[in-house]
Short mmCIF file of C-alpha atoms in Angstrom, two decimals:
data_model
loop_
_atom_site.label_atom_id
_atom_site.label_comp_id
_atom_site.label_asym_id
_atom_site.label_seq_id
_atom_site.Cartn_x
_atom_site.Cartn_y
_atom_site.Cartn_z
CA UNK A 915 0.00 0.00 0.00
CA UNK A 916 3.03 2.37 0.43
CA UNK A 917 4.28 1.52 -3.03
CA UNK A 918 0.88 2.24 -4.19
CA UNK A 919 0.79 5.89 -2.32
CA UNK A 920 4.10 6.86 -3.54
CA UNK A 921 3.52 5.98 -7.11
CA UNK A 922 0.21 8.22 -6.90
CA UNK A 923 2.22 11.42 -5.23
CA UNK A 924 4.52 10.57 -8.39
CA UNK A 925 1.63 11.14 -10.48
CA UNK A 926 0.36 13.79 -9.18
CA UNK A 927 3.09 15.86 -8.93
CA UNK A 928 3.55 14.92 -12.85
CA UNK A 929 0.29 16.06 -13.78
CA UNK A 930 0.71 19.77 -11.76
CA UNK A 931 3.72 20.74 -11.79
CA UNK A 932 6.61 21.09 -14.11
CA UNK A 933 9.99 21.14 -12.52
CA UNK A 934 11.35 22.98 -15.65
CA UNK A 935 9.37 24.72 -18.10
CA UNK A 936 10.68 24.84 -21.97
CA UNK A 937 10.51 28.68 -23.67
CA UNK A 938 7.62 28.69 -26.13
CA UNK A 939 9.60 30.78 -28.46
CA UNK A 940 13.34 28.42 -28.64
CA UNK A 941 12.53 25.27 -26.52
CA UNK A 942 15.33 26.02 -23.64
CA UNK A 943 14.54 25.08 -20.27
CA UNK A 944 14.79 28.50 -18.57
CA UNK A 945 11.03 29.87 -18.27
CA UNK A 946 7.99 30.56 -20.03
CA UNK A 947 10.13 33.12 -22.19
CA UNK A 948 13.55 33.00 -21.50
CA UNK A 949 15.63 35.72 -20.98
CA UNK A 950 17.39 35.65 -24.72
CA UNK A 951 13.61 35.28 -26.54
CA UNK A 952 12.78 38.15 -24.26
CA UNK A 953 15.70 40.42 -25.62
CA UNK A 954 15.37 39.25 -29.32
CA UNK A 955 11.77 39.63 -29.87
CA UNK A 956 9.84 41.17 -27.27
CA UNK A 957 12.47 44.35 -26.72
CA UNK A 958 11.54 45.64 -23.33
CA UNK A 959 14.12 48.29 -23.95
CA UNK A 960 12.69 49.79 -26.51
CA UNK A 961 9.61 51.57 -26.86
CA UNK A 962 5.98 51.82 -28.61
CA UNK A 963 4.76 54.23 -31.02
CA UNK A 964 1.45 55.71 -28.80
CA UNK A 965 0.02 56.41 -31.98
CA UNK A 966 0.64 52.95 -34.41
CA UNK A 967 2.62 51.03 -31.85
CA UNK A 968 5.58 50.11 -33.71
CA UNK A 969 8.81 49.30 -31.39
CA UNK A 970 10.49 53.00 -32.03
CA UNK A 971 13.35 54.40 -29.78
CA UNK A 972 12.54 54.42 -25.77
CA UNK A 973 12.75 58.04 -25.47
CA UNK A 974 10.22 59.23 -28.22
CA UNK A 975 6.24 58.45 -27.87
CA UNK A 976 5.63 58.43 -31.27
CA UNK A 977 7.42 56.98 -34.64
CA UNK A 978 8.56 59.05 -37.29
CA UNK A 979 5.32 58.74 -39.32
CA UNK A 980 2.97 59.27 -35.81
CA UNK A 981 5.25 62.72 -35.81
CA UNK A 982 4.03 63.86 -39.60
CA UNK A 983 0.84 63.11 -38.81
CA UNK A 984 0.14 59.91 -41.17
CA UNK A 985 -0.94 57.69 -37.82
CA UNK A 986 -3.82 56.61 -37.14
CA UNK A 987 -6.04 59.53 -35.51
CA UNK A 988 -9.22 57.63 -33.93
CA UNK A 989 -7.43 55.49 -30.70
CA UNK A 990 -6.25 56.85 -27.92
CA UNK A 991 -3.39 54.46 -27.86
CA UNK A 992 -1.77 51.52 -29.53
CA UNK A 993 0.53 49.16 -28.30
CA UNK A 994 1.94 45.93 -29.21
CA UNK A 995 4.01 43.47 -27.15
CA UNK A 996 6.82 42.40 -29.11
CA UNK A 997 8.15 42.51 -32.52
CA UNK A 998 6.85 40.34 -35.63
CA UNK A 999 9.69 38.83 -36.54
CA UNK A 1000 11.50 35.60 -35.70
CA UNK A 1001 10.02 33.64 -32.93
CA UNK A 1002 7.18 35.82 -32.19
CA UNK A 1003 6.03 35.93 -35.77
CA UNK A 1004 6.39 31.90 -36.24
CA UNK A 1005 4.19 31.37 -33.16
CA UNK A 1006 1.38 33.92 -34.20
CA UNK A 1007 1.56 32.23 -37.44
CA UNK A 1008 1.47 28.78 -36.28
CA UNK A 1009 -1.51 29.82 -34.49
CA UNK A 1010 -3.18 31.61 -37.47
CA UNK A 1011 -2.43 29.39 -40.59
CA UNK A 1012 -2.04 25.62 -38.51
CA UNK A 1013 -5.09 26.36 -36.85
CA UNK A 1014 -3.56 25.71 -33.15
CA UNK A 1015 -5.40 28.84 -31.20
CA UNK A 1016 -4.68 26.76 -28.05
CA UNK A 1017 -1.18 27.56 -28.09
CA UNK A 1018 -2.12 31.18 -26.65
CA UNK A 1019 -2.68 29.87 -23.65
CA UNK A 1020 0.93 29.53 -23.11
CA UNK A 1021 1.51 33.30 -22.99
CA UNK A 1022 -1.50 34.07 -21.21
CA UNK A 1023 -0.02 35.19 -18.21
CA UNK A 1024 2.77 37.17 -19.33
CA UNK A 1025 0.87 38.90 -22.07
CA UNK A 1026 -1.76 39.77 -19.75
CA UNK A 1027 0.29 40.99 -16.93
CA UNK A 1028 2.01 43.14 -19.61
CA UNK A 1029 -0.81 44.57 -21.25
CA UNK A 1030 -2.05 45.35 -17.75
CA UNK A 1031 1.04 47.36 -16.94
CA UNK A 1032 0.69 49.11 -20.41
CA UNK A 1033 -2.90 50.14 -20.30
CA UNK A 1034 -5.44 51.50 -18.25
CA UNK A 1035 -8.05 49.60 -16.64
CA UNK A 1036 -11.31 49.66 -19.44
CA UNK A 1037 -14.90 48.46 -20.12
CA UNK A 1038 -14.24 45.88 -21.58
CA UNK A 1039 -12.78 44.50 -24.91
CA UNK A 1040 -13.78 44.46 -28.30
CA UNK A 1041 -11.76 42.04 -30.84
CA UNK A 1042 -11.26 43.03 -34.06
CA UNK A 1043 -13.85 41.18 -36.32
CA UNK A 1044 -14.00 38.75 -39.28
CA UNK A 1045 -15.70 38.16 -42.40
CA UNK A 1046 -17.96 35.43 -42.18
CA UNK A 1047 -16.32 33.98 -45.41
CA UNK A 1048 -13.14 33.75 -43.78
CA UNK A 1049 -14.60 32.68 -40.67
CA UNK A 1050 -15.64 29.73 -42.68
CA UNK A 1051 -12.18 29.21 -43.87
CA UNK A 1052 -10.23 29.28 -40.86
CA UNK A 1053 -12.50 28.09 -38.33
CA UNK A 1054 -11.70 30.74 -35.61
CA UNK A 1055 -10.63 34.47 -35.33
CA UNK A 1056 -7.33 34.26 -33.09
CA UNK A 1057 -8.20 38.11 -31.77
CA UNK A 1058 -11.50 36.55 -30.30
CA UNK A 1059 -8.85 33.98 -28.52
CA UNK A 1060 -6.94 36.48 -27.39
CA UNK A 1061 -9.61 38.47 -26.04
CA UNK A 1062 -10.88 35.47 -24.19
CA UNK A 1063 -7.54 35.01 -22.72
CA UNK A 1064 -7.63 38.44 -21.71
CA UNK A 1065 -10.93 37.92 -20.29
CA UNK A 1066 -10.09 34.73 -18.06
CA UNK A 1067 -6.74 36.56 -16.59
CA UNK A 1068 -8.00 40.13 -15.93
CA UNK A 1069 -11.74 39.77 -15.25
CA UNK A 1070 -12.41 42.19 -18.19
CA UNK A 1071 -15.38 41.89 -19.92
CA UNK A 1072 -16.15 40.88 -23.96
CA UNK A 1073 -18.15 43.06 -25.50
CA UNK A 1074 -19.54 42.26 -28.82
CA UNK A 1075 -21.41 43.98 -31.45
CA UNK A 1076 -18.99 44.88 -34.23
CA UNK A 1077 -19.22 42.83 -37.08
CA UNK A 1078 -17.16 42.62 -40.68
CA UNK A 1079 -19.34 43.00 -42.96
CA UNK A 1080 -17.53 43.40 -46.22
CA UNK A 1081 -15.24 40.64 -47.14
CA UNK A 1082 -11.48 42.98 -48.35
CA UNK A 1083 -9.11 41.64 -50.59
CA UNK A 1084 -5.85 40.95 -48.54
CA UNK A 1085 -3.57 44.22 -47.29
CA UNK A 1086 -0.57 42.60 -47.34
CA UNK A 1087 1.00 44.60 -50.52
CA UNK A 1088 -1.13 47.69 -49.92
CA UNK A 1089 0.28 51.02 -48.52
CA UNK A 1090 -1.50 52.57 -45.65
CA UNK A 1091 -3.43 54.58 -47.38
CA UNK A 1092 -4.29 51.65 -49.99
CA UNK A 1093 -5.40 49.81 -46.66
CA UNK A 1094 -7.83 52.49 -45.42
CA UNK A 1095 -9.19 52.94 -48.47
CA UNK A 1096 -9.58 49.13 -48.72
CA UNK A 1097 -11.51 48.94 -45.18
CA UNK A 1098 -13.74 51.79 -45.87
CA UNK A 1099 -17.24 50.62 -44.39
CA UNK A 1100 -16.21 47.28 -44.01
CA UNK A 1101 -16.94 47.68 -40.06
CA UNK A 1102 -20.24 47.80 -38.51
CA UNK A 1103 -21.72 48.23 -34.84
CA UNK A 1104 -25.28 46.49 -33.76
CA UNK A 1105 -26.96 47.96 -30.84
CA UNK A 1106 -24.52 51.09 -30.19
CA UNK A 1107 -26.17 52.12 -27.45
CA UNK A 1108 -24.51 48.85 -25.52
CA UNK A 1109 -21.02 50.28 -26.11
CA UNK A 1110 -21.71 54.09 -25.88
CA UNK A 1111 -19.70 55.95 -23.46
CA UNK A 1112 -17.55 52.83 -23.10
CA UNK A 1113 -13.79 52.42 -22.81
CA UNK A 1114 -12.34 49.58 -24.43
CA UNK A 1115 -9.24 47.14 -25.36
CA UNK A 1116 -9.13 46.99 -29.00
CA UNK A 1117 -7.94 43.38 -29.62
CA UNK A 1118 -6.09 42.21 -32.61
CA UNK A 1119 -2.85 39.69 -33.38
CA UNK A 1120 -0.50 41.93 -35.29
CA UNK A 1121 -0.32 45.44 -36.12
CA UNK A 1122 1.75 47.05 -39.26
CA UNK A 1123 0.67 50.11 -40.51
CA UNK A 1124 -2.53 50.42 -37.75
CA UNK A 1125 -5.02 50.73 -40.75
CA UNK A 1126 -6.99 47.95 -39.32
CA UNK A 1127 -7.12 48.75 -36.19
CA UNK A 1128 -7.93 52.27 -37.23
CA UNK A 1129 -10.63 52.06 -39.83
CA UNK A 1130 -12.46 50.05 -36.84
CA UNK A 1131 -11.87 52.58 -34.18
CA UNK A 1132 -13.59 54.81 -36.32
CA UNK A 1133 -17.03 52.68 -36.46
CA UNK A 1134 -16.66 52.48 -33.07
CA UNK A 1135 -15.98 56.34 -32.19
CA UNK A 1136 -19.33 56.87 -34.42
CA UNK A 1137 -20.89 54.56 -32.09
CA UNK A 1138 -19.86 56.90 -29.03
CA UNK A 1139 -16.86 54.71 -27.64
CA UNK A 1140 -15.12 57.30 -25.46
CA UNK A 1141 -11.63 55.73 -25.00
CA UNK A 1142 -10.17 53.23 -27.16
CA UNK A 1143 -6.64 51.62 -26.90
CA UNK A 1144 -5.23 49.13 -29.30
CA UNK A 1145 -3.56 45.94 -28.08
CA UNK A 1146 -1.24 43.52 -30.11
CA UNK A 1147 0.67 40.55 -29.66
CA UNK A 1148 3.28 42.35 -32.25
CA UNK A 1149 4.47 45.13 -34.93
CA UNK A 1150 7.12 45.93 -36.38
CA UNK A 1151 9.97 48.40 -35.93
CA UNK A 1152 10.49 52.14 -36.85
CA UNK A 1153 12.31 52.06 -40.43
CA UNK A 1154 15.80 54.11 -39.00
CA UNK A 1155 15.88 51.56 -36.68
CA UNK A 1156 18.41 48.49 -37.73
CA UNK A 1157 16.39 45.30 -37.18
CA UNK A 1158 17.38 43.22 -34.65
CA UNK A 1159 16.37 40.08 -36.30
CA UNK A 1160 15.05 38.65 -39.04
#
């Protein structure tokens, strides 16, 4: 019988806890993140553009093109977490294009805690939405994942409402202005009165330009949102700046 209750304190301590824990981003045994991932791709040193949140210099608050007035003009704030390239961008991808949203639940808790130290307390938040088409095609939208994740660390609440109601050829070529021009009225609120007066988390993956995120602050702003900050796992960094990887 001792045997027996050894073997099942084995097991248990198996099944809940991890004596080392691999990095999600390289595999090496030192953390969650480890300390080189941290440096390469999330770049705590440096920081975000308040207006597209790009990675830009740490003692500016807005990127050169923030500056001449070419950001986007309808959020209060954006800011993304790390930068898309490397081992950030693989993992976003993996989740996006292998279909494995589940895998955000491995940076739950450092996300959150860093979005929390970012931001102000809102609302709620509001991902940004997808076509119904592509929907269809992909089986999820990974900013509704990361909203829940949000949700189940920080207590904040979902709101719904906006919807995608135009189907846009993809942005990836486009120039900003291309982009906007390519989202025009592709956003749409139901029942604004539920969001009115509201501060929110606007949710998305990754941000480049901010077009996106912008041309669905704006539907919300005509809705009567009063604050609106944009969240992203990742963007990239300010031109002048040399990359840091690939």
């Amino acid at each position: 019988m001792r045997d027996l209750g050894i073997e099942a304190a084995k097991i248990t301590r198996a099944l809940w806890y991890v004596d080392k824990q691999a990095c999600i981003f390289c595999g090496e045994e030192q953390g969650v993140i480890c300390p080189a991932c941290t440096t390469e791709y999330l770049h705590p040193e440096l920081g975000r553009c308040r207006g597209c949140g790009k990675l830009i210099l740490s003692e500016k608050i807005h990127c050169l093109d923030c500056e001449a007035g070419k950001g986007p003009k309808h959020l209060d704030q954006i800011t993304a977490w790390g930068h898309y390239a490397g081992g950030l961008k693989e993992f976003i991808q993996e989740i996006k294009f292998k279909a494995h949203p589940r895998r955000l639940m491995e940076i739950a808790r450092p996300f959150s805690d860093w979005a929390i130290s970012q931001l102000p307390v809102v609302d709620g938040v509001v991902a940004v939405p997808m076509h119904a088409s592509r929907m269809a095609e992909r089986g999820f939208n990974q900013a509704e994942v990361i909203s829940s994740v949000l949700h189940w660390q920080l207590g904040l609440p979902i709101l719904c409402g906006v919807e995608r109601i135009a189907s846009t050829s993809s942005q990836v070529s486009l120039s900003r202005q291309e982009r906007l021009h390519n989202l025009k009225g592709a956003f749409e609120v139901q029942q604004p009165e539920k969001i009115k007066g509201r501060s929110i988390w606007l949710v998305d993956d990754v941000t480049t330009t901010g077009a996106t995120l912008e041309a669905v602050a704006e539907t919300l702003r005509e809705s009567g949102v009063q604050a609106i900050y944009g969240l992203c796992l990742a963007a990239g960094l300010e031109k002048k700046l040399v990359p840091l990887c690939d």
